[in-house]
Amino acid sequence: MNIRTVAAPLSLTVALALGLAACHKQPQPEATATSESPVADAASQAVPAPLPTEIPEGLRGRWGMVDADCTSTAGDAKGLLTVDAKRLTFYEAVASLGTIKSASDKAIDADFAFSGEGQSWNLDVALSSPDGGKTLVRKDTGADAAPGTLTYKKCP
């Protein structure tokens, strides 16, 4: 017997064994949600709620800095602020809602485009009602903002 007659059946046997092994699919372990897996990471990260597109209803209404702002019939209520879904209306200015940065049912922080007395300007305005709608606290920031906070009482 020569080496060729022995090697040919042996190489055929090895080739068949390798071919069968390649075709035979080994069971794969199921993917589980572990802390390293993308599935777990996506599930563990809370998706933030979308921001509203309007001023929260709890902040809307008529607000006065002093009682007379709510009751004046002479049109001189200089501390009156009227808040609706998209706008802040002051004695001599109006501010239109722009980009909302954060909001809840008791607060909003947003960009507002102001206009009044022939002027236009932009401010970041934070409004909140810390006591369930009795008072409104306003804080403006930006180049033209007045320092400090302003507090309004809800008009009856």
Short mmCIF file of N, CA and C in Angstrom, two decimals:
data_model
loop_
_atom_site.label_atom_id
_atom_site.label_comp_id
_atom_site.label_asym_id
_atom_site.label_seq_id
_atom_site.Cartn_x
_atom_site.Cartn_y
_atom_site.Cartn_z
N MET A 1 0.84 -1.16 0.00
CA MET A 1 0.00 0.00 0.00
C MET A 1 0.89 1.23 0.00
N ASN A 2 0.56 2.13 -0.88
CA ASN A 2 1.39 3.32 -0.89
C ASN A 2 0.70 4.45 -0.13
N ILE A 3 1.41 5.48 0.06
CA ILE A 3 0.92 6.59 0.88
C ILE A 3 -0.27 7.30 0.25
N ARG A 4 -0.36 7.29 -1.09
CA ARG A 4 -1.48 7.95 -1.76
C ARG A 4 -2.79 7.24 -1.50
N THR A 5 -2.80 5.94 -1.49
CA THR A 5 -4.04 5.23 -1.26
C THR A 5 -4.52 5.39 0.17
N VAL A 6 -3.65 5.58 1.09
CA VAL A 6 -4.05 5.80 2.48
C VAL A 6 -4.46 7.24 2.68
N ALA A 7 -3.76 8.19 2.10
CA ALA A 7 -4.02 9.62 2.30
C ALA A 7 -5.31 10.06 1.66
N ALA A 8 -5.68 9.48 0.51
CA ALA A 8 -6.90 9.91 -0.17
C ALA A 8 -8.14 9.64 0.66
N PRO A 9 -8.36 8.40 1.16
CA PRO A 9 -9.55 8.19 1.99
C PRO A 9 -9.48 8.98 3.29
N LEU A 10 -8.30 9.20 3.83
CA LEU A 10 -8.17 9.96 5.08
C LEU A 10 -8.53 11.41 4.85
N SER A 11 -8.05 12.00 3.78
CA SER A 11 -8.37 13.40 3.50
C SER A 11 -9.84 13.56 3.17
N LEU A 12 -10.44 12.57 2.52
CA LEU A 12 -11.88 12.61 2.24
C LEU A 12 -12.67 12.54 3.54
N THR A 13 -12.26 11.73 4.45
CA THR A 13 -12.93 11.59 5.75
C THR A 13 -12.83 12.89 6.53
N VAL A 14 -11.65 13.52 6.56
CA VAL A 14 -11.47 14.79 7.28
C VAL A 14 -12.33 15.88 6.65
N ALA A 15 -12.37 15.93 5.33
CA ALA A 15 -13.15 16.95 4.64
C ALA A 15 -14.63 16.78 4.94
N LEU A 16 -15.12 15.53 4.93
CA LEU A 16 -16.52 15.28 5.25
C LEU A 16 -16.84 15.65 6.68
N ALA A 17 -15.96 15.35 7.59
CA ALA A 17 -16.18 15.67 9.01
C ALA A 17 -16.23 17.18 9.22
N LEU A 18 -15.31 17.88 8.57
CA LEU A 18 -15.30 19.35 8.69
C LEU A 18 -16.54 19.95 8.05
N GLY A 19 -16.96 19.42 6.92
CA GLY A 19 -18.17 19.92 6.25
C GLY A 19 -19.40 19.72 7.10
N LEU A 20 -19.53 18.55 7.69
CA LEU A 20 -20.67 18.27 8.57
C LEU A 20 -20.64 19.16 9.80
N ALA A 21 -19.46 19.40 10.34
CA ALA A 21 -19.35 20.25 11.53
C ALA A 21 -19.75 21.68 11.19
N ALA A 22 -19.38 22.13 10.02
CA ALA A 22 -19.73 23.50 9.62
C ALA A 22 -21.22 23.64 9.40
N CYS A 23 -21.87 22.58 8.88
CA CYS A 23 -23.31 22.64 8.62
C CYS A 23 -24.12 22.48 9.89
N HIS A 24 -23.57 21.78 10.86
CA HIS A 24 -24.31 21.54 12.10
C HIS A 24 -24.29 22.81 12.94
N LYS A 25 -25.44 23.35 13.20
CA LYS A 25 -25.54 24.60 13.95
C LYS A 25 -25.61 24.30 15.44
N GLN A 26 -24.70 24.86 16.15
CA GLN A 26 -24.70 24.70 17.60
C GLN A 26 -25.74 25.66 18.19
N PRO A 27 -26.48 25.25 19.20
CA PRO A 27 -27.44 26.17 19.82
C PRO A 27 -26.70 27.35 20.45
N GLN A 28 -27.21 28.54 20.19
CA GLN A 28 -26.62 29.76 20.74
C GLN A 28 -27.37 30.15 22.00
N PRO A 29 -26.66 30.64 23.01
CA PRO A 29 -27.37 31.09 24.20
C PRO A 29 -28.23 32.30 23.87
N GLU A 30 -29.41 32.38 24.48
CA GLU A 30 -30.31 33.50 24.23
C GLU A 30 -29.74 34.77 24.84
N ALA A 31 -29.96 35.87 24.14
CA ALA A 31 -29.51 37.16 24.67
C ALA A 31 -30.39 37.53 25.85
N THR A 32 -29.75 37.93 26.90
CA THR A 32 -30.50 38.37 28.07
C THR A 32 -30.14 39.82 28.36
N ALA A 33 -31.03 40.50 29.01
CA ALA A 33 -30.81 41.90 29.34
C ALA A 33 -29.90 41.97 30.56
N THR A 34 -28.63 42.24 30.29
CA THR A 34 -27.68 42.44 31.39
C THR A 34 -27.27 43.89 31.38
N SER A 35 -26.56 44.27 32.39
CA SER A 35 -26.17 45.68 32.47
C SER A 35 -25.20 46.05 31.34
N GLU A 36 -24.56 45.04 30.71
CA GLU A 36 -23.65 45.36 29.61
C GLU A 36 -24.34 45.38 28.26
N SER A 37 -25.56 44.89 28.18
CA SER A 37 -26.20 44.78 26.87
C SER A 37 -26.91 46.07 26.48
N PRO A 38 -26.95 46.37 25.18
CA PRO A 38 -27.66 47.56 24.72
C PRO A 38 -29.14 47.52 25.07
N VAL A 39 -29.72 46.32 25.13
CA VAL A 39 -31.14 46.21 25.46
C VAL A 39 -31.37 46.72 26.87
N ALA A 40 -30.52 46.32 27.80
CA ALA A 40 -30.68 46.75 29.19
C ALA A 40 -30.42 48.24 29.32
N ASP A 41 -29.38 48.74 28.62
CA ASP A 41 -29.08 50.16 28.70
C ASP A 41 -30.24 51.00 28.21
N ALA A 42 -30.85 50.62 27.09
CA ALA A 42 -31.97 51.38 26.55
C ALA A 42 -33.17 51.32 27.47
N ALA A 43 -33.41 50.15 28.06
CA ALA A 43 -34.56 50.00 28.94
C ALA A 43 -34.37 50.75 30.25
N SER A 44 -33.12 50.83 30.72
CA SER A 44 -32.90 51.48 32.02
C SER A 44 -32.88 53.00 31.92
N GLN A 45 -32.71 53.52 30.74
CA GLN A 45 -32.70 54.97 30.57
C GLN A 45 -34.12 55.45 30.34
N ALA A 46 -34.60 56.26 31.26
CA ALA A 46 -35.97 56.78 31.13
C ALA A 46 -36.03 57.79 30.00
N VAL A 47 -37.03 57.69 29.19
CA VAL A 47 -37.24 58.63 28.10
C VAL A 47 -37.98 59.83 28.68
N PRO A 48 -37.39 61.03 28.57
CA PRO A 48 -38.07 62.19 29.15
C PRO A 48 -39.37 62.49 28.41
N ALA A 49 -40.32 62.98 29.16
CA ALA A 49 -41.60 63.36 28.56
C ALA A 49 -41.36 64.56 27.64
N PRO A 50 -42.07 64.63 26.55
CA PRO A 50 -41.90 65.78 25.67
C PRO A 50 -42.34 67.06 26.37
N LEU A 51 -41.66 68.14 26.05
CA LEU A 51 -42.01 69.43 26.64
C LEU A 51 -43.33 69.92 26.05
N PRO A 52 -44.11 70.64 26.85
CA PRO A 52 -45.36 71.18 26.33
C PRO A 52 -45.08 72.28 25.30
N THR A 53 -46.09 72.69 24.60
CA THR A 53 -45.95 73.76 23.61
C THR A 53 -46.68 75.02 24.06
N GLU A 54 -47.20 74.99 25.29
CA GLU A 54 -47.94 76.13 25.83
C GLU A 54 -47.53 76.38 27.27
N ILE A 55 -47.86 77.55 27.74
CA ILE A 55 -47.66 77.88 29.15
C ILE A 55 -48.64 77.02 29.95
N PRO A 56 -48.18 76.38 31.02
CA PRO A 56 -49.07 75.51 31.80
C PRO A 56 -50.32 76.25 32.29
N GLU A 57 -51.42 75.54 32.28
CA GLU A 57 -52.71 76.13 32.65
C GLU A 57 -52.70 76.71 34.07
N GLY A 58 -51.97 76.09 34.98
CA GLY A 58 -51.91 76.58 36.36
C GLY A 58 -51.26 77.95 36.51
N LEU A 59 -50.58 78.41 35.47
CA LEU A 59 -49.94 79.73 35.51
C LEU A 59 -50.74 80.80 34.75
N ARG A 60 -51.77 80.39 34.07
CA ARG A 60 -52.54 81.32 33.25
C ARG A 60 -53.52 82.12 34.11
N GLY A 61 -53.85 83.30 33.59
CA GLY A 61 -54.83 84.14 34.28
C GLY A 61 -54.31 85.55 34.45
N ARG A 62 -54.98 86.30 35.29
CA ARG A 62 -54.61 87.69 35.58
C ARG A 62 -53.90 87.74 36.93
N TRP A 63 -52.76 88.41 36.96
CA TRP A 63 -51.92 88.50 38.15
C TRP A 63 -51.57 89.97 38.39
N GLY A 64 -51.66 90.42 39.64
CA GLY A 64 -51.31 91.80 39.97
C GLY A 64 -50.21 91.89 41.00
N MET A 65 -49.36 92.91 40.86
CA MET A 65 -48.31 93.13 41.85
C MET A 65 -48.90 93.72 43.13
N VAL A 66 -49.95 94.52 42.97
CA VAL A 66 -50.70 95.07 44.11
C VAL A 66 -52.18 94.85 43.83
N ASP A 67 -53.00 94.93 44.86
CA ASP A 67 -54.43 94.67 44.71
C ASP A 67 -55.07 95.57 43.65
N ALA A 68 -54.66 96.85 43.59
CA ALA A 68 -55.26 97.79 42.65
C ALA A 68 -55.02 97.39 41.19
N ASP A 69 -53.97 96.61 40.91
CA ASP A 69 -53.72 96.16 39.54
C ASP A 69 -54.86 95.27 39.04
N CYS A 70 -55.50 94.58 39.96
CA CYS A 70 -56.59 93.66 39.59
C CYS A 70 -57.94 94.36 39.47
N THR A 71 -58.08 95.51 40.08
CA THR A 71 -59.40 96.15 40.15
C THR A 71 -59.51 97.46 39.38
N SER A 72 -58.42 97.97 38.86
CA SER A 72 -58.45 99.27 38.18
C SER A 72 -59.33 99.22 36.93
N THR A 73 -60.16 100.22 36.76
CA THR A 73 -60.97 100.36 35.55
C THR A 73 -60.49 101.52 34.70
N ALA A 74 -59.47 102.22 35.18
CA ALA A 74 -58.96 103.39 34.46
C ALA A 74 -57.85 103.04 33.47
N GLY A 75 -57.49 101.76 33.37
CA GLY A 75 -56.44 101.36 32.43
C GLY A 75 -55.04 101.70 32.90
N ASP A 76 -54.88 101.92 34.21
CA ASP A 76 -53.57 102.29 34.74
C ASP A 76 -52.96 101.19 35.62
N ALA A 77 -53.33 99.98 35.37
CA ALA A 77 -52.83 98.85 36.16
C ALA A 77 -51.44 98.47 35.67
N LYS A 78 -50.43 99.24 36.09
CA LYS A 78 -49.07 99.04 35.58
C LYS A 78 -48.43 97.74 36.05
N GLY A 79 -48.95 97.14 37.11
CA GLY A 79 -48.40 95.89 37.61
C GLY A 79 -49.21 94.67 37.21
N LEU A 80 -50.16 94.85 36.30
CA LEU A 80 -51.00 93.73 35.86
C LEU A 80 -50.25 92.89 34.82
N LEU A 81 -50.29 91.58 35.00
CA LEU A 81 -49.71 90.63 34.05
C LEU A 81 -50.80 89.63 33.70
N THR A 82 -51.11 89.52 32.42
CA THR A 82 -52.09 88.53 31.96
C THR A 82 -51.32 87.44 31.22
N VAL A 83 -51.51 86.21 31.67
CA VAL A 83 -50.81 85.07 31.09
C VAL A 83 -51.84 84.20 30.37
N ASP A 84 -51.61 83.95 29.08
CA ASP A 84 -52.44 82.98 28.36
C ASP A 84 -51.55 81.86 27.84
N ALA A 85 -52.05 81.03 26.98
CA ALA A 85 -51.33 79.84 26.54
C ALA A 85 -50.00 80.14 25.83
N LYS A 86 -49.92 81.26 25.13
CA LYS A 86 -48.74 81.56 24.31
C LYS A 86 -48.15 82.95 24.54
N ARG A 87 -48.70 83.70 25.51
CA ARG A 87 -48.30 85.10 25.59
C ARG A 87 -48.39 85.64 27.02
N LEU A 88 -47.51 86.60 27.30
CA LEU A 88 -47.56 87.39 28.53
C LEU A 88 -47.91 88.81 28.11
N THR A 89 -48.94 89.39 28.72
CA THR A 89 -49.34 90.75 28.38
C THR A 89 -49.15 91.64 29.60
N PHE A 90 -48.33 92.68 29.41
CA PHE A 90 -48.03 93.64 30.47
C PHE A 90 -48.73 94.96 30.16
N TYR A 91 -48.52 95.96 30.99
CA TYR A 91 -49.13 97.27 30.81
C TYR A 91 -48.76 97.87 29.45
N GLU A 92 -47.48 97.85 29.09
CA GLU A 92 -47.05 98.45 27.82
C GLU A 92 -46.20 97.51 26.97
N ALA A 93 -46.32 96.23 27.19
CA ALA A 93 -45.51 95.27 26.41
C ALA A 93 -46.23 93.93 26.31
N VAL A 94 -45.83 93.19 25.30
CA VAL A 94 -46.35 91.84 25.09
C VAL A 94 -45.14 90.94 24.85
N ALA A 95 -45.18 89.72 25.40
CA ALA A 95 -44.10 88.76 25.20
C ALA A 95 -44.68 87.48 24.62
N SER A 96 -44.16 87.05 23.48
CA SER A 96 -44.63 85.83 22.81
C SER A 96 -43.73 84.66 23.18
N LEU A 97 -44.36 83.55 23.50
CA LEU A 97 -43.65 82.34 23.89
C LEU A 97 -42.77 81.84 22.76
N GLY A 98 -41.53 81.53 23.11
CA GLY A 98 -40.58 80.93 22.16
C GLY A 98 -40.27 79.51 22.58
N THR A 99 -39.00 79.19 22.66
CA THR A 99 -38.54 77.86 23.02
C THR A 99 -38.72 77.60 24.51
N ILE A 100 -39.37 76.50 24.84
CA ILE A 100 -39.55 76.11 26.24
C ILE A 100 -38.35 75.27 26.64
N LYS A 101 -37.70 75.67 27.72
CA LYS A 101 -36.52 74.95 28.21
C LYS A 101 -36.89 73.88 29.22
N SER A 102 -37.85 74.19 30.08
CA SER A 102 -38.35 73.22 31.04
C SER A 102 -39.74 73.65 31.47
N ALA A 103 -40.53 72.67 31.92
CA ALA A 103 -41.90 72.99 32.33
C ALA A 103 -42.47 71.88 33.19
N SER A 104 -43.39 72.27 34.05
CA SER A 104 -44.20 71.34 34.83
C SER A 104 -45.57 71.98 34.94
N ASP A 105 -46.49 71.39 35.69
CA ASP A 105 -47.80 72.03 35.79
C ASP A 105 -47.76 73.29 36.65
N LYS A 106 -46.66 73.53 37.41
CA LYS A 106 -46.55 74.71 38.26
C LYS A 106 -45.44 75.66 37.86
N ALA A 107 -44.73 75.38 36.77
CA ALA A 107 -43.59 76.22 36.42
C ALA A 107 -43.24 76.08 34.95
N ILE A 108 -42.57 77.13 34.45
CA ILE A 108 -42.06 77.10 33.07
C ILE A 108 -40.82 77.99 33.02
N ASP A 109 -39.87 77.59 32.21
CA ASP A 109 -38.69 78.40 31.90
C ASP A 109 -38.60 78.39 30.38
N ALA A 110 -38.71 79.58 29.78
CA ALA A 110 -38.77 79.64 28.31
C ALA A 110 -38.21 80.95 27.80
N ASP A 111 -37.88 80.96 26.52
CA ASP A 111 -37.50 82.18 25.83
C ASP A 111 -38.77 82.91 25.41
N PHE A 112 -38.77 84.23 25.57
CA PHE A 112 -39.90 85.05 25.15
C PHE A 112 -39.38 86.21 24.32
N ALA A 113 -40.12 86.53 23.25
CA ALA A 113 -39.82 87.68 22.40
C ALA A 113 -40.75 88.82 22.84
N PHE A 114 -40.16 89.87 23.38
CA PHE A 114 -40.92 91.01 23.89
C PHE A 114 -41.01 92.10 22.83
N SER A 115 -42.11 92.86 22.89
CA SER A 115 -42.24 94.07 22.08
C SER A 115 -43.12 95.05 22.84
N GLY A 116 -42.77 96.31 22.72
CA GLY A 116 -43.54 97.35 23.38
C GLY A 116 -42.86 98.68 23.27
N GLU A 117 -43.64 99.73 23.17
CA GLU A 117 -43.14 101.10 23.06
C GLU A 117 -42.10 101.24 21.95
N GLY A 118 -42.33 100.56 20.83
CA GLY A 118 -41.45 100.66 19.67
C GLY A 118 -40.15 99.87 19.79
N GLN A 119 -40.01 99.09 20.81
CA GLN A 119 -38.78 98.32 21.04
C GLN A 119 -39.07 96.82 20.93
N SER A 120 -38.03 96.04 20.67
CA SER A 120 -38.12 94.58 20.68
C SER A 120 -36.91 94.03 21.41
N TRP A 121 -37.10 92.98 22.21
CA TRP A 121 -36.01 92.36 22.93
C TRP A 121 -36.41 90.94 23.32
N ASN A 122 -35.42 90.14 23.66
CA ASN A 122 -35.65 88.74 24.07
C ASN A 122 -35.16 88.53 25.49
N LEU A 123 -35.92 87.76 26.25
CA LEU A 123 -35.53 87.40 27.61
C LEU A 123 -35.89 85.94 27.87
N ASP A 124 -35.14 85.34 28.76
CA ASP A 124 -35.50 84.05 29.31
C ASP A 124 -36.36 84.37 30.53
N VAL A 125 -37.55 83.82 30.59
CA VAL A 125 -38.47 84.09 31.70
C VAL A 125 -38.81 82.78 32.40
N ALA A 126 -38.64 82.79 33.72
CA ALA A 126 -39.04 81.66 34.55
C ALA A 126 -40.26 82.09 35.35
N LEU A 127 -41.34 81.35 35.21
CA LEU A 127 -42.57 81.59 35.96
C LEU A 127 -42.84 80.37 36.83
N SER A 128 -43.27 80.60 38.06
CA SER A 128 -43.66 79.48 38.91
C SER A 128 -44.73 79.93 39.89
N SER A 129 -45.50 78.97 40.34
CA SER A 129 -46.50 79.22 41.36
C SER A 129 -46.24 78.22 42.49
N PRO A 130 -45.46 78.65 43.49
CA PRO A 130 -45.05 77.73 44.54
C PRO A 130 -46.14 77.35 45.53
N ASP A 131 -47.28 78.05 45.49
CA ASP A 131 -48.32 77.81 46.49
C ASP A 131 -49.66 77.40 45.89
N GLY A 132 -49.60 76.73 44.76
CA GLY A 132 -50.82 76.18 44.17
C GLY A 132 -51.71 77.19 43.47
N GLY A 133 -51.16 78.29 43.01
CA GLY A 133 -51.94 79.24 42.22
C GLY A 133 -52.33 80.52 42.92
N LYS A 134 -51.86 80.75 44.14
CA LYS A 134 -52.16 82.01 44.83
C LYS A 134 -51.20 83.12 44.42
N THR A 135 -49.94 82.75 44.19
CA THR A 135 -48.94 83.73 43.76
C THR A 135 -48.20 83.21 42.54
N LEU A 136 -47.64 84.15 41.80
CA LEU A 136 -46.83 83.85 40.62
C LEU A 136 -45.49 84.55 40.82
N VAL A 137 -44.41 83.80 40.69
CA VAL A 137 -43.07 84.35 40.82
C VAL A 137 -42.45 84.39 39.44
N ARG A 138 -41.91 85.57 39.08
CA ARG A 138 -41.30 85.76 37.76
C ARG A 138 -39.85 86.18 37.92
N LYS A 139 -38.97 85.50 37.18
CA LYS A 139 -37.55 85.83 37.17
C LYS A 139 -37.12 85.91 35.72
N ASP A 140 -36.64 87.09 35.31
CA ASP A 140 -36.16 87.31 33.94
C ASP A 140 -34.64 87.23 33.93
N THR A 141 -34.09 86.63 32.88
CA THR A 141 -32.64 86.65 32.69
C THR A 141 -32.36 87.00 31.24
N GLY A 142 -31.23 87.64 31.04
CA GLY A 142 -30.85 88.08 29.71
C GLY A 142 -30.23 89.46 29.80
N ALA A 143 -29.76 89.96 28.68
CA ALA A 143 -29.05 91.24 28.66
C ALA A 143 -29.91 92.40 29.15
N ASP A 144 -31.20 92.38 28.87
CA ASP A 144 -32.07 93.50 29.24
C ASP A 144 -32.94 93.21 30.47
N ALA A 145 -32.62 92.15 31.20
CA ALA A 145 -33.46 91.75 32.33
C ALA A 145 -33.22 92.63 33.55
N ALA A 146 -34.30 92.89 34.27
CA ALA A 146 -34.19 93.58 35.55
C ALA A 146 -33.68 92.57 36.59
N PRO A 147 -32.90 93.02 37.55
CA PRO A 147 -32.41 92.08 38.56
C PRO A 147 -33.52 91.66 39.53
N GLY A 148 -33.35 90.53 40.15
CA GLY A 148 -34.29 90.08 41.17
C GLY A 148 -35.50 89.36 40.61
N THR A 149 -36.43 89.06 41.51
CA THR A 149 -37.66 88.40 41.13
C THR A 149 -38.85 89.31 41.40
N LEU A 150 -39.93 89.07 40.70
CA LEU A 150 -41.17 89.81 40.89
C LEU A 150 -42.24 88.82 41.35
N THR A 151 -43.04 89.24 42.30
CA THR A 151 -44.09 88.37 42.83
C THR A 151 -45.45 89.01 42.58
N TYR A 152 -46.36 88.24 42.02
CA TYR A 152 -47.71 88.69 41.69
C TYR A 152 -48.71 87.87 42.51
N LYS A 153 -49.86 88.47 42.78
CA LYS A 153 -50.98 87.73 43.40
C LYS A 153 -52.04 87.48 42.33
N LYS A 154 -52.68 86.34 42.44
CA LYS A 154 -53.74 85.99 41.49
C LYS A 154 -54.92 86.96 41.67
N CYS A 155 -55.39 87.50 40.56
CA CYS A 155 -56.56 88.39 40.62
C CYS A 155 -57.81 87.55 40.79
N PRO A 156 -58.77 88.08 41.59
CA PRO A 156 -60.01 87.34 41.79
C PRO A 156 -60.85 87.30 40.52
#
